[in-house]
Coordinates of C-alpha atoms and ligand atoms in Angstrom, one line a residue:
M227 CA 0.0 0.0 0.0
E228 CA 3.0 2.2 0.7
R229 CA 3.9 2.2 -3.0
V230 CA 0.4 3.2 -4.1
G231 CA 0.2 5.9 -1.4
K232 CA 3.5 7.4 -2.7
W233 CA 2.1 7.6 -6.2
L234 CA -1.4 8.8 -5.3
G235 CA 0.0 12.2 -4.6
H236 CA 1.5 12.4 -8.0
P237 CA -1.0 11.1 -10.6
R238 CA 0.6 13.0 -13.4
E239 CA 3.8 11.1 -12.9
I240 CA 1.9 7.8 -13.4
Y241 CA 0.4 9.2 -16.5
N242 CA 3.8 10.2 -17.8
L243 CA 5.4 6.9 -16.9
L244 CA 2.8 5.2 -19.0
R245 CA 3.2 7.7 -21.8
F246 CA 7.0 7.3 -21.6
K247 CA 6.7 3.5 -21.7
M248 CA 4.3 3.7 -24.6
G249 CA 6.7 5.7 -26.8
G250 CA 6.4 9.3 -25.4
G251 CA 10.1 9.3 -24.6
T252 CA 11.1 8.8 -28.2
A253 CA 10.2 12.4 -29.0
V254 CA 12.9 13.5 -26.6
M255 CA 15.2 10.5 -27.1
P256 CA 14.7 8.9 -30.5
P257 CA 16.0 5.4 -30.9
R258 CA 19.2 5.1 -33.0
D259 CA 20.1 2.4 -35.5
Q260 CA 22.9 0.4 -33.9
D261 CA 23.4 -1.9 -36.9
A262 CA 25.7 0.6 -38.8
L263 CA 28.1 0.8 -35.9
S264 CA 31.4 -1.0 -35.8
D265 CA 31.7 -3.9 -33.2
N266 CA 34.0 -1.7 -31.2
L267 CA 31.6 1.2 -31.0
K268 CA 28.7 -1.2 -30.2
T269 CA 30.7 -2.5 -27.2
C270 CA 31.3 1.1 -26.1
Y271 CA 27.5 1.8 -26.2
Q272 CA 26.9 -1.4 -24.3
Y273 CA 29.3 -0.1 -21.6
L274 CA 27.5 3.3 -21.7
N275 CA 24.2 1.6 -21.0
Q276 CA 25.6 -0.5 -18.3
T277 CA 27.3 2.4 -16.4
S278 CA 24.8 5.2 -16.7
R279 CA 21.1 5.1 -16.4
S280 CA 20.5 8.8 -16.6
F281 CA 23.1 9.9 -19.2
A282 CA 22.9 6.9 -21.6
P283 CA 19.6 7.9 -23.2
I284 CA 20.3 11.6 -23.6
I285 CA 23.8 10.9 -25.0
Q286 CA 22.3 8.4 -27.5
A287 CA 19.8 11.0 -28.6
L288 CA 22.6 13.4 -29.8
D289 CA 23.0 13.8 -33.6
G290 CA 25.6 12.2 -35.8
E291 CA 29.2 12.0 -34.7
L292 CA 28.7 14.1 -31.7
R293 CA 26.9 11.2 -30.1
H294 CA 30.0 8.9 -30.5
A295 CA 32.4 11.6 -29.2
V296 CA 30.3 12.3 -26.1
C297 CA 29.8 8.5 -25.5
I298 CA 33.6 7.9 -25.6
L299 CA 34.4 11.0 -23.5
Y300 CA 31.8 9.8 -21.0
L301 CA 33.5 6.3 -20.8
V302 CA 36.9 7.8 -20.4
L303 CA 35.7 9.9 -17.5
R304 CA 33.8 7.0 -16.1
A305 CA 37.1 5.0 -16.1
L306 CA 38.9 7.8 -14.5
D307 CA 36.2 8.2 -11.8
T308 CA 36.3 4.4 -11.2
V309 CA 39.9 4.7 -10.3
E310 CA 39.2 7.7 -8.1
D311 CA 36.3 6.1 -6.3
D312 CA 38.0 2.7 -5.7
M313 CA 38.9 2.7 -2.0
T314 CA 40.7 -0.7 -2.4
I315 CA 43.5 1.0 -4.5
S316 CA 46.3 2.4 -2.2
L317 CA 47.1 6.1 -2.6
E318 CA 50.6 5.2 -3.7
T319 CA 49.1 3.5 -6.7
K320 CA 46.1 5.7 -7.2
V321 CA 47.6 9.2 -7.3
P322 CA 50.2 8.5 -10.1
M323 CA 47.4 6.7 -12.0
L324 CA 45.2 9.8 -11.8
H325 CA 48.0 12.0 -12.9
D326 CA 49.0 9.8 -15.9
F327 CA 45.5 8.8 -16.9
H328 CA 45.5 11.0 -20.1
S329 CA 48.6 9.2 -21.3
Y330 CA 46.8 5.8 -21.1
L331 CA 44.6 6.9 -24.0
Y332 CA 47.6 6.6 -26.3
Q333 CA 48.8 3.3 -24.9
P334 CA 46.8 0.7 -26.9
D335 CA 47.3 -2.1 -24.4
W336 CA 46.8 -0.2 -21.1
R337 CA 44.2 -1.8 -18.9
Y338 CA 43.7 -2.2 -15.2
M339 CA 42.5 -5.5 -13.8
E340 CA 42.7 -4.9 -10.0
S341 CA 39.6 -2.7 -9.5
K342 CA 36.8 -3.9 -7.2
E343 CA 34.4 -1.2 -8.3
K344 CA 31.0 -1.8 -9.7
Y345 CA 31.9 -0.5 -13.2
K346 CA 35.4 -2.1 -13.4
Q347 CA 34.7 -3.3 -16.9
V348 CA 35.6 0.1 -18.3
L349 CA 39.1 -0.3 -16.8
E350 CA 39.4 -3.9 -17.7
D351 CA 38.5 -3.3 -21.4
F352 CA 40.0 0.2 -21.6
P353 CA 41.8 -0.8 -24.9
T354 CA 38.4 -0.8 -26.7
I355 CA 37.6 2.6 -25.3
S356 CA 41.0 4.2 -26.0
L357 CA 41.0 2.8 -29.6
E358 CA 37.7 4.6 -30.3
F359 CA 39.1 7.7 -28.7
R360 CA 42.2 7.6 -31.0
N361 CA 40.0 7.0 -34.0
L362 CA 37.8 10.0 -33.2
A363 CA 40.9 12.1 -32.4
K364 CA 42.3 11.3 -35.9
V365 CA 39.1 12.5 -37.6
Y366 CA 38.7 15.6 -35.4
R367 CA 42.4 16.4 -34.8
D368 CA 42.1 20.0 -35.8
V369 CA 38.9 20.6 -34.0
I370 CA 40.3 18.9 -30.8
A371 CA 43.5 21.0 -31.1
A372 CA 41.4 24.2 -31.3
I373 CA 39.3 23.2 -28.4
C374 CA 42.4 22.2 -26.3
H375 CA 44.0 25.6 -27.2
K376 CA 40.9 27.4 -26.0
M377 CA 40.4 25.1 -23.1
G378 CA 44.0 25.9 -21.9
A379 CA 42.8 29.3 -20.5
G380 CA 39.4 28.1 -19.7
M381 CA 40.6 25.1 -17.7
A382 CA 42.9 27.2 -15.7
E383 CA 40.0 29.5 -14.8
F384 CA 37.9 26.5 -14.0
L385 CA 40.6 25.1 -11.7
Q386 CA 41.0 28.4 -10.0
K387 CA 37.2 28.5 -9.5
K388 CA 37.3 25.0 -8.2
V389 CA 40.0 25.8 -5.6
E390 CA 38.0 28.9 -4.7
S391 CA 34.8 26.8 -4.3
L392 CA 36.6 24.3 -2.1
Q393 CA 37.9 27.2 0.1
E394 CA 34.4 28.6 0.1
W395 CA 33.0 25.2 1.2
D396 CA 35.6 25.0 4.0
K397 CA 34.4 28.4 5.2
V398 CA 30.8 27.1 5.3
W399 CA 31.2 23.8 7.1
S400 CA 33.8 25.2 9.6
R401 CA 31.0 27.4 10.9
Y402 CA 29.0 24.3 11.9
A403 CA 31.7 21.9 13.2
K404 CA 35.4 21.8 14.2
K405 CA 36.1 18.8 12.0
L406 CA 34.2 17.9 8.8
S407 CA 33.8 14.3 10.1
D408 CA 31.9 15.7 13.2
L409 CA 29.0 16.4 10.9
A410 CA 28.6 12.7 10.2
K411 CA 27.8 12.0 13.8
P412 CA 24.1 11.4 14.6
E413 CA 24.2 13.8 17.5
N414 CA 25.1 16.6 15.2
I415 CA 22.4 16.0 12.6
D416 CA 20.7 19.4 13.1
M417 CA 24.0 21.2 12.4
A418 CA 24.7 18.9 9.4
V419 CA 21.3 19.7 7.9
Q420 CA 21.8 23.4 8.4
C421 CA 25.2 23.2 6.7
M422 CA 23.8 21.2 3.8
N423 CA 21.0 23.8 3.4
E424 CA 23.5 26.6 3.1
L425 CA 25.5 24.7 0.5
I426 CA 22.3 24.0 -1.5
I427 CA 21.4 27.7 -1.5
N428 CA 25.0 28.4 -2.6
A429 CA 24.6 26.1 -5.5
L430 CA 21.4 27.8 -6.7
H431 CA 23.5 30.9 -7.5
H432 CA 24.6 29.1 -10.7
I433 CA 21.0 29.0 -12.1
P434 CA 21.3 32.4 -14.0
N435 CA 24.5 31.1 -15.8
V436 CA 22.8 27.8 -16.6
L437 CA 19.8 29.7 -18.1
T438 CA 22.0 32.0 -20.1
Y439 CA 23.9 29.0 -21.5
L440 CA 20.8 27.0 -22.3
S441 CA 19.1 30.0 -24.0
R442 CA 22.0 30.1 -26.6
L443 CA 21.6 26.5 -27.7
K444 CA 20.1 26.1 -31.2
T445 CA 20.0 22.3 -31.8
Q446 CA 17.1 20.5 -30.1
S447 CA 19.1 17.3 -29.2
V448 CA 21.9 19.4 -27.7
F449 CA 19.4 21.4 -25.7
N450 CA 17.9 18.3 -24.3
F451 CA 21.3 16.8 -23.6
C452 CA 22.2 19.9 -21.5
A453 CA 18.8 20.8 -20.0
I454 CA 17.8 17.4 -18.7
P455 CA 20.7 16.9 -16.2
Q456 CA 20.1 20.5 -15.0
V457 CA 16.5 20.0 -14.2
M458 CA 17.3 16.7 -12.5
A459 CA 19.9 18.5 -10.4
I460 CA 17.4 21.2 -9.2
A461 CA 14.8 18.5 -8.4
T462 CA 17.4 16.6 -6.4
L463 CA 18.5 19.7 -4.6
A464 CA 14.9 20.4 -3.7
A465 CA 14.5 16.8 -2.4
C466 CA 17.6 17.1 -0.3
Y467 CA 16.9 20.6 1.2
N468 CA 16.3 20.4 4.9
N469 CA 16.0 16.6 4.7
K470 CA 17.7 14.6 7.4
Q471 CA 17.3 11.5 5.3
V472 CA 20.3 12.6 3.3
F473 CA 22.5 11.6 6.3
R474 CA 20.7 8.4 7.0
G475 CA 20.3 6.8 3.5
V476 CA 19.9 7.7 -0.1
V477 CA 17.6 10.5 -1.3
K478 CA 16.6 10.2 -5.0
I479 CA 13.9 11.8 -7.1
R480 CA 11.0 9.5 -8.0
K481 CA 11.2 7.7 -11.3
G482 CA 7.9 9.3 -12.5
Q483 CA 9.3 12.7 -11.6
A484 CA 12.5 12.0 -13.7
V485 CA 10.4 10.9 -16.7
T486 CA 8.2 14.0 -16.4
L487 CA 11.2 16.3 -16.3
M488 CA 12.8 14.5 -19.3
M489 CA 9.6 15.0 -21.3
D490 CA 9.0 18.6 -20.1
A491 CA 12.5 20.2 -20.3
T492 CA 12.6 20.7 -24.1
N493 CA 12.6 24.5 -24.3
I494 CA 14.0 27.4 -22.3
Q495 CA 10.6 28.6 -21.0
A496 CA 9.8 25.1 -19.7
V497 CA 13.2 24.9 -18.0
K498 CA 12.7 28.3 -16.4
S499 CA 9.3 27.2 -15.2
I500 CA 10.7 24.0 -13.7
M501 CA 13.5 25.9 -12.0
Y502 CA 11.0 28.4 -10.6
Q503 CA 8.8 25.6 -9.2
Y504 CA 11.6 23.8 -7.5
V505 CA 12.9 27.0 -6.0
E506 CA 9.4 27.6 -4.7
E507 CA 9.4 24.1 -3.2
I508 CA 12.7 24.9 -1.4
Y509 CA 11.2 28.2 -0.2
R510 CA 8.3 26.3 1.4
K511 CA 10.8 24.1 3.2
I512 CA 12.8 26.8 4.9
P513 CA 12.8 25.9 8.6
S514 CA 11.3 28.6 10.9
T515 CA 14.3 28.0 13.2
D516 CA 16.8 28.9 10.4
P517 CA 18.7 31.9 11.7
S518 CA 19.2 33.2 8.1
S519 CA 15.7 32.4 6.8
N520 CA 15.1 36.1 5.7
K521 CA 18.3 36.1 3.7
T522 CA 17.5 32.7 2.2
Q523 CA 14.0 33.9 1.2
Q524 CA 15.5 36.9 -0.5
I525 CA 18.0 34.8 -2.5
L526 CA 15.3 32.4 -3.6
V527 CA 13.0 35.2 -4.6
S528 CA 15.8 36.9 -6.6
I529 CA 16.4 33.6 -8.5
Q530 CA 12.6 33.3 -9.2
T531 CA 12.7 36.9 -10.6
I532 CA 15.6 35.9 -12.9
C533 CA 13.5 33.0 -14.2
F534 CA 10.4 35.1 -14.7
P535 CA 11.1 38.9 -14.4
N536 CA 7.4 39.7 -14.9
G537 CA 6.3 37.2 -12.4
T538 CA 4.2 35.1 -14.9
V539 CA 5.0 31.5 -14.6
V540 CA 3.9 29.2 -17.4
S541 CA 2.9 26.0 -15.6
C542 CA 4.2 22.7 -16.9
N543 CA 0.8 21.1 -16.4
R544 CA 1.9 20.5 -12.8
Y545 CA -1.6 19.7 -11.7
A546 CA -3.2 16.7 -13.2
P547 CA -6.5 17.0 -15.0
I548 CA -9.5 16.2 -12.8
Y549 CA -10.3 13.0 -14.8
L550 CA -6.9 11.7 -14.0
S551 CA -7.5 12.1 -10.3
C552 CA -10.8 10.3 -10.6
A553 CA -9.1 7.5 -12.5
M554 CA -6.5 7.3 -9.8
L555 CA -9.2 7.0 -7.1
L556 CA -10.8 4.1 -9.0
A557 CA -7.4 2.5 -9.5
A558 CA -6.6 2.8 -5.8
L559 CA -9.6 0.6 -5.1
S560 CA -7.7 -2.2 -6.7
W561 CA -4.4 -1.3 -5.2
R562 CA -2.9 -4.7 -5.3
Y563 CA -3.0 -4.7 -9.1
L564 CA -1.7 -1.1 -9.3
S565 CA 1.1 -1.8 -6.9
A566 CA 2.3 -4.7 -9.1
M567 CA 2.0 -2.6 -12.2
L568 CA 4.0 0.3 -10.7
E569 CA 6.7 -2.0 -9.7
A570 CA 7.0 -3.3 -13.2
L571 CA 6.9 0.2 -14.6
E572 CA 9.7 1.4 -12.3
E573 CA 11.9 -1.5 -13.3
D574 CA 11.4 -0.9 -17.0
V575 CA 12.3 2.8 -17.1
Ligands
MG865 MG1 34.4 10.2 -7.9

C-alpha cells in the first residue's frame, strides 16, 4: 500500500510513466540504429548503457558523430572516476594513475584488472575505449586541437574557480563543526542539515548562468542533452533541502518525476518554469528555526525573478486533470493490481 500511497499524490507522474513507456520518450530520445556501428563502438555503447542510467539515453539522442564523441568521452571519464572512487587502491598507486591517466589513451594495451568497483569493466576493457578515442581524435584532430587551445585558458580559470569553491565550502562547514567528520555523527544531525541547506542555497547561485547558456543553444538534441541533467539536479537539490534522510540513507527523485522532467524540459521557457517551481518548493521548506531564513528567502525570490522577471509562470501542467485524479481513485480501489503494475513500470524505465 505504501507504494500506491506514494504515487497517489503524483497522478501526473503515473500518466507520464505510462506515456513514456508507450513511446512518449522517443520524441525526446529517438532510438538510434545500432546496426551501422562497428563492433568496437557497439561495445562502447553497451558499456555506456551499463554504467549510466540517466546519461545513456540523452547521449544516444545526440545527432551524428557528436553522439560517439560524447559517448567515448563519458566512458573515459567514467574509467577515471572508477579509479578515483575505488577505495581498495592504495594512494601510492592511485595518485600516479590519476596524474598519468591522459597518457593511457595513447597506450593501446593499457588496462587495469585490479579494481573492485561496480563498473570495473571500463578499466578492464580500456583498450576498446581508448582505440575509439584515438579513431575520433584522428578525424577531429584540428577541432580537438582548437578546443584544447581554447580550453587551456578556460581550464585554468575553472581550476581556480574549483579551488575557490573548495575554500568557500571550507568556510561554510567550519561554521558548523570543528572537523568535517563531526557532521557525520548522529548527535550533530541538526548542524549537518543546516550546513547542507547553506551549500544548497549556494549552488542555486549558478542558475542564472545555466539559463543563459541554455538560451543560446540552437540544436534541439543538444538542448535536451544539456537541460535534462540541470532540471534533474534542481529537483534533487529540492528533495535534499532540509531533509535529514540525506545523512541516513539515499535521497533520490521519483522515477515518474524523472520521466516527467525529461519530457518537459525541451525548451527554455519550460526549463525556467521547472527551476521556478523547485525554488518555490525549497522556499516552502525553509525551517522557521533557520537563523538566516530572511536572507535565504531573499535569495530564492531573486532567483525566481531571474527565471520570470514579470512574475508570470507558465505552468508545466503540474496539476493533473480532474479526470486523472478520478481515474486514480478508482485504481486505488484495486491497489494490489496497481502496486504490481507500478513495480513493473519502475523496473522498466
Ligand atoms: Mg568520484
